[in-house]
mmCIF file of C-alpha atoms and ligand atoms in Angstrom:
data_model
loop_
_atom_site.group_PDB
_atom_site.id
_atom_site.type_symbol
_atom_site.label_atom_id
_atom_site.label_comp_id
_atom_site.label_asym_id
_atom_site.label_seq_id
_atom_site.Cartn_x
_atom_site.Cartn_y
_atom_site.Cartn_z
ATOM 1 C CA UNK A 1 22.632 121.545 -14.947
ATOM 2 C CA UNK A 2 20.712 118.493 -16.070
ATOM 3 C CA UNK A 3 21.368 117.924 -19.799
ATOM 4 C CA UNK A 4 17.720 117.371 -20.472
ATOM 5 C CA UNK A 5 16.958 120.964 -19.524
ATOM 6 C CA UNK A 6 19.869 122.698 -21.179
ATOM 7 C CA UNK A 7 17.689 123.957 -23.998
ATOM 8 C CA UNK A 8 14.519 124.202 -21.989
ATOM 9 C CA UNK A 9 14.252 127.998 -22.125
ATOM 10 C CA UNK A 10 13.855 128.766 -25.813
ATOM 11 C CA UNK A 11 12.252 132.130 -25.025
ATOM 12 C CA UNK A 12 15.403 133.361 -23.287
ATOM 13 C CA UNK A 13 17.459 132.477 -26.365
ATOM 14 C CA UNK A 14 15.857 135.387 -28.199
ATOM 15 C CA UNK A 15 18.154 138.389 -27.921
ATOM 16 C CA UNK A 16 15.254 140.851 -27.513
ATOM 17 C CA UNK A 17 13.896 138.852 -24.579
ATOM 18 C CA UNK A 18 17.372 138.587 -23.078
ATOM 19 C CA UNK A 19 17.787 142.360 -23.235
ATOM 20 C CA UNK A 20 14.409 142.907 -21.532
ATOM 21 C CA UNK A 21 15.155 140.351 -18.832
ATOM 22 C CA UNK A 22 18.518 141.946 -18.064
ATOM 23 C CA UNK A 23 16.919 145.375 -17.684
ATOM 24 C CA UNK A 24 14.070 143.954 -15.587
ATOM 25 C CA UNK A 25 16.656 142.334 -13.319
ATOM 26 C CA UNK A 26 18.047 145.799 -12.631
ATOM 27 C CA UNK A 27 14.565 146.919 -11.543
ATOM 28 C CA UNK A 28 13.954 143.813 -9.423
ATOM 29 C CA UNK A 29 15.282 140.263 -9.710
ATOM 30 C CA UNK A 30 12.009 138.719 -8.571
ATOM 31 C CA UNK A 31 10.056 140.656 -11.191
ATOM 32 C CA UNK A 32 12.398 139.395 -13.913
ATOM 33 C CA UNK A 33 12.017 135.848 -12.585
ATOM 34 C CA UNK A 34 8.213 136.065 -12.557
ATOM 35 C CA UNK A 35 8.224 137.528 -16.059
ATOM 36 C CA UNK A 36 10.376 134.711 -17.385
ATOM 37 C CA UNK A 37 8.335 131.994 -15.652
ATOM 38 C CA UNK A 38 5.217 133.499 -17.195
ATOM 39 C CA UNK A 39 6.824 133.872 -20.626
ATOM 40 C CA UNK A 40 7.936 130.261 -20.584
ATOM 41 C CA UNK A 41 4.405 129.221 -19.637
ATOM 42 C CA UNK A 42 5.145 127.737 -16.209
ATOM 43 C CA UNK A 43 2.861 130.306 -14.614
ATOM 44 C CA UNK A 44 -0.325 131.187 -16.488
ATOM 45 C CA UNK A 45 -0.534 134.587 -14.779
ATOM 46 C CA UNK A 46 1.628 136.555 -12.372
ATOM 47 C CA UNK A 47 0.903 139.484 -10.093
ATOM 48 C CA UNK A 48 3.305 142.238 -9.104
ATOM 49 C CA UNK A 49 2.148 144.080 -6.018
ATOM 50 C CA UNK A 50 4.874 146.710 -5.789
ATOM 51 C CA UNK A 51 4.777 149.902 -7.819
ATOM 52 C CA UNK A 52 5.825 149.460 -11.415
ATOM 53 C CA UNK A 53 6.686 152.425 -13.616
ATOM 54 C CA UNK A 54 5.964 152.631 -17.334
ATOM 55 C CA UNK A 55 9.432 151.438 -18.324
ATOM 56 C CA UNK A 56 8.833 148.181 -16.398
ATOM 57 C CA UNK A 57 5.456 147.678 -18.054
ATOM 58 C CA UNK A 58 6.994 148.324 -21.445
ATOM 59 C CA UNK A 59 9.679 145.699 -20.847
ATOM 60 C CA UNK A 60 7.057 143.103 -19.903
ATOM 61 C CA UNK A 61 5.173 143.843 -23.119
ATOM 62 C CA UNK A 62 8.359 143.678 -25.170
ATOM 63 C CA UNK A 63 8.812 140.154 -23.806
ATOM 64 C CA UNK A 64 5.474 139.238 -25.357
ATOM 65 C CA UNK A 65 3.398 139.465 -22.185
ATOM 66 C CA UNK A 66 0.013 141.130 -21.912
ATOM 67 C CA UNK A 67 -0.251 143.453 -18.937
ATOM 68 C CA UNK A 68 -3.072 145.015 -16.985
ATOM 69 C CA UNK A 69 -3.152 147.268 -13.953
ATOM 70 C CA UNK A 70 -5.845 146.511 -11.412
ATOM 71 C CA UNK A 71 -7.157 148.874 -8.742
ATOM 72 C CA UNK A 72 -7.709 147.323 -5.345
ATOM 73 C CA UNK A 73 -8.374 148.658 -1.876
ATOM 74 C CA UNK A 74 -6.718 147.614 1.351
ATOM 75 C CA UNK A 75 -8.562 147.506 4.692
ATOM 76 C CA UNK A 76 -7.661 151.089 5.553
ATOM 77 C CA UNK A 77 -9.413 152.222 2.354
ATOM 78 C CA UNK A 78 -6.144 153.115 0.671
ATOM 79 C CA UNK A 79 -6.045 152.316 -3.031
ATOM 80 C CA UNK A 80 -3.321 150.083 -4.423
ATOM 81 C CA UNK A 81 -2.476 149.228 -7.999
ATOM 82 C CA UNK A 82 -1.523 145.676 -8.863
ATOM 83 C CA UNK A 83 0.135 144.747 -12.128
ATOM 84 C CA UNK A 84 -0.838 141.424 -13.639
ATOM 85 C CA UNK A 85 0.779 139.849 -16.686
ATOM 86 C CA UNK A 86 0.167 136.780 -18.764
ATOM 87 C CA UNK A 87 0.362 135.424 -22.287
ATOM 88 C CA UNK A 88 -3.297 134.446 -21.980
ATOM 89 C CA UNK A 89 -5.901 137.202 -22.422
ATOM 90 C CA UNK A 90 -8.620 135.089 -20.789
ATOM 91 C CA UNK A 91 -6.622 134.825 -17.560
ATOM 92 C CA UNK A 92 -6.195 138.599 -17.349
ATOM 93 C CA UNK A 93 -9.930 138.926 -17.918
ATOM 94 C CA UNK A 94 -10.733 136.369 -15.229
ATOM 95 C CA UNK A 95 -8.522 138.165 -12.725
ATOM 96 C CA UNK A 96 -9.982 141.580 -13.509
ATOM 97 C CA UNK A 97 -13.538 140.287 -13.368
ATOM 98 C CA UNK A 98 -13.011 138.685 -9.966
ATOM 99 C CA UNK A 99 -10.712 141.227 -8.287
ATOM 100 C CA UNK A 100 -10.900 144.559 -10.178
ATOM 101 C CA UNK A 101 -11.986 147.440 -7.885
ATOM 102 C CA UNK A 102 -12.515 144.951 -5.065
ATOM 103 C CA UNK A 103 -10.874 144.984 -1.646
ATOM 104 C CA UNK A 104 -7.902 142.693 -1.139
ATOM 105 C CA UNK A 105 -9.092 139.606 0.717
ATOM 106 C CA UNK A 106 -7.540 136.373 1.898
ATOM 107 C CA UNK A 107 -10.640 134.187 1.813
ATOM 108 C CA UNK A 108 -10.383 130.501 1.042
ATOM 109 C CA UNK A 109 -12.199 131.045 -2.246
ATOM 110 C CA UNK A 110 -9.732 133.787 -3.228
ATOM 111 C CA UNK A 111 -6.727 131.657 -2.338
ATOM 112 C CA UNK A 112 -8.054 128.778 -4.432
ATOM 113 C CA UNK A 113 -8.771 130.996 -7.430
ATOM 114 C CA UNK A 114 -5.406 132.774 -7.158
ATOM 115 C CA UNK A 115 -3.694 129.398 -6.930
ATOM 116 C CA UNK A 116 -5.404 128.328 -10.126
ATOM 117 C CA UNK A 117 -4.428 131.534 -11.970
ATOM 118 C CA UNK A 118 -0.844 131.546 -10.686
ATOM 119 C CA UNK A 119 -0.189 127.897 -11.557
ATOM 120 C CA UNK A 120 0.092 126.511 -8.023
ATOM 121 C CA UNK A 121 -0.622 122.803 -7.475
ATOM 122 C CA UNK A 122 -4.087 122.502 -5.863
ATOM 123 C CA UNK A 123 -2.761 120.089 -3.225
ATOM 124 C CA UNK A 124 -0.301 122.751 -2.023
ATOM 125 C CA UNK A 125 -2.975 125.466 -2.024
ATOM 126 C CA UNK A 126 -5.244 123.229 -0.006
ATOM 127 C CA UNK A 127 -2.600 122.397 2.576
ATOM 128 C CA UNK A 128 -1.587 126.043 2.868
ATOM 129 C CA UNK A 129 -5.188 127.076 3.550
ATOM 130 C CA UNK A 130 -5.536 124.599 6.397
ATOM 131 C CA UNK A 131 -1.985 124.504 7.661
ATOM 132 C CA UNK A 132 0.192 127.387 6.383
ATOM 133 C CA UNK A 133 3.936 126.754 6.112
ATOM 134 C CA UNK A 134 3.630 123.186 7.363
ATOM 135 C CA UNK A 135 6.861 121.252 7.277
ATOM 136 C CA UNK A 136 7.566 119.774 3.839
ATOM 137 C CA UNK A 137 10.269 117.576 2.371
ATOM 138 C CA UNK A 138 11.803 120.204 0.146
ATOM 139 C CA UNK A 139 15.305 121.596 0.528
ATOM 140 C CA UNK A 140 15.270 125.249 1.621
ATOM 141 C CA UNK A 141 16.976 126.352 -1.608
ATOM 142 C CA UNK A 142 14.300 124.576 -3.643
ATOM 143 C CA UNK A 143 11.401 126.076 -1.685
ATOM 144 C CA UNK A 144 13.043 129.486 -2.131
ATOM 145 C CA UNK A 145 12.702 129.488 -5.936
ATOM 146 C CA UNK A 146 8.974 128.651 -5.850
ATOM 147 C CA UNK A 147 6.062 130.998 -5.231
ATOM 148 C CA UNK A 148 3.823 128.443 -3.542
ATOM 149 C CA UNK A 149 4.482 126.707 -0.241
ATOM 150 C CA UNK A 150 4.849 123.031 -1.072
ATOM 151 C CA UNK A 151 2.639 120.484 0.664
ATOM 152 C CA UNK A 152 4.110 117.506 2.434
ATOM 153 C CA UNK A 153 4.757 114.596 0.042
ATOM 154 C CA UNK A 154 3.682 116.715 -2.918
ATOM 155 C CA UNK A 155 3.264 114.677 -6.084
ATOM 156 C CA UNK A 156 3.162 117.635 -8.479
ATOM 157 C CA UNK A 157 5.960 120.004 -7.360
ATOM 158 C CA UNK A 158 8.781 117.475 -7.951
ATOM 159 C CA UNK A 159 7.643 117.369 -11.582
ATOM 160 C CA UNK A 160 7.827 121.169 -11.851
ATOM 161 C CA UNK A 161 11.028 121.699 -9.951
ATOM 162 C CA UNK A 162 13.554 121.027 -12.743
ATOM 163 C CA UNK A 163 11.817 123.532 -14.992
ATOM 164 C CA UNK A 164 11.833 126.184 -12.238
ATOM 165 C CA UNK A 165 15.498 125.484 -11.496
ATOM 166 C CA UNK A 166 16.409 125.763 -15.137
ATOM 167 C CA UNK A 167 14.702 129.154 -15.491
ATOM 168 C CA UNK A 168 16.145 130.394 -12.193
ATOM 169 C CA UNK A 169 19.672 129.386 -13.227
ATOM 170 C CA UNK A 170 19.427 130.843 -16.685
ATOM 171 C CA UNK A 171 18.179 134.094 -15.166
ATOM 172 C CA UNK A 172 21.198 134.200 -12.880
ATOM 173 C CA UNK A 173 23.484 133.690 -15.861
ATOM 174 C CA UNK A 174 21.627 136.028 -18.190
HETATM 175 ZN ZN1 ZN B 1 1.340 119.846 -3.379
#
């Protein structure tokens, strides 16, 4: 790993956080990854759409994250519960205000607002809206560790990538 980033995950150095992350990994690797990205501040807010039991919620809170469960409806009328987590109370409030008790929608406005909350570069959000999964210049293994689809010739993602890689690697070795 790049020397510059060897100590880039101070949060994971805390033994309590490490214990939580290890247990979260047993529940779901991707959930642990999202939690760590959010803890480290790379993502202002994250959303978990699968069911999450109380023990999972507790682990997120033990990592210092604030959590909220949001009721949504899908097209069929069925209710779903989303879990959102963040270190920033205002972001949880913004999400709840905009999406709480509302149907799940994929409008352009929603995608832009979600992109803002989730920490996606606006250029990538924009490209995805107009041209989803357009060819980009990223290696497949780099695209795989991101949660946004990267726009062609992105100027922001290359600046984020080392930090994502560092967190992804430390999670694998945790
Ligand atoms: Zn971009």
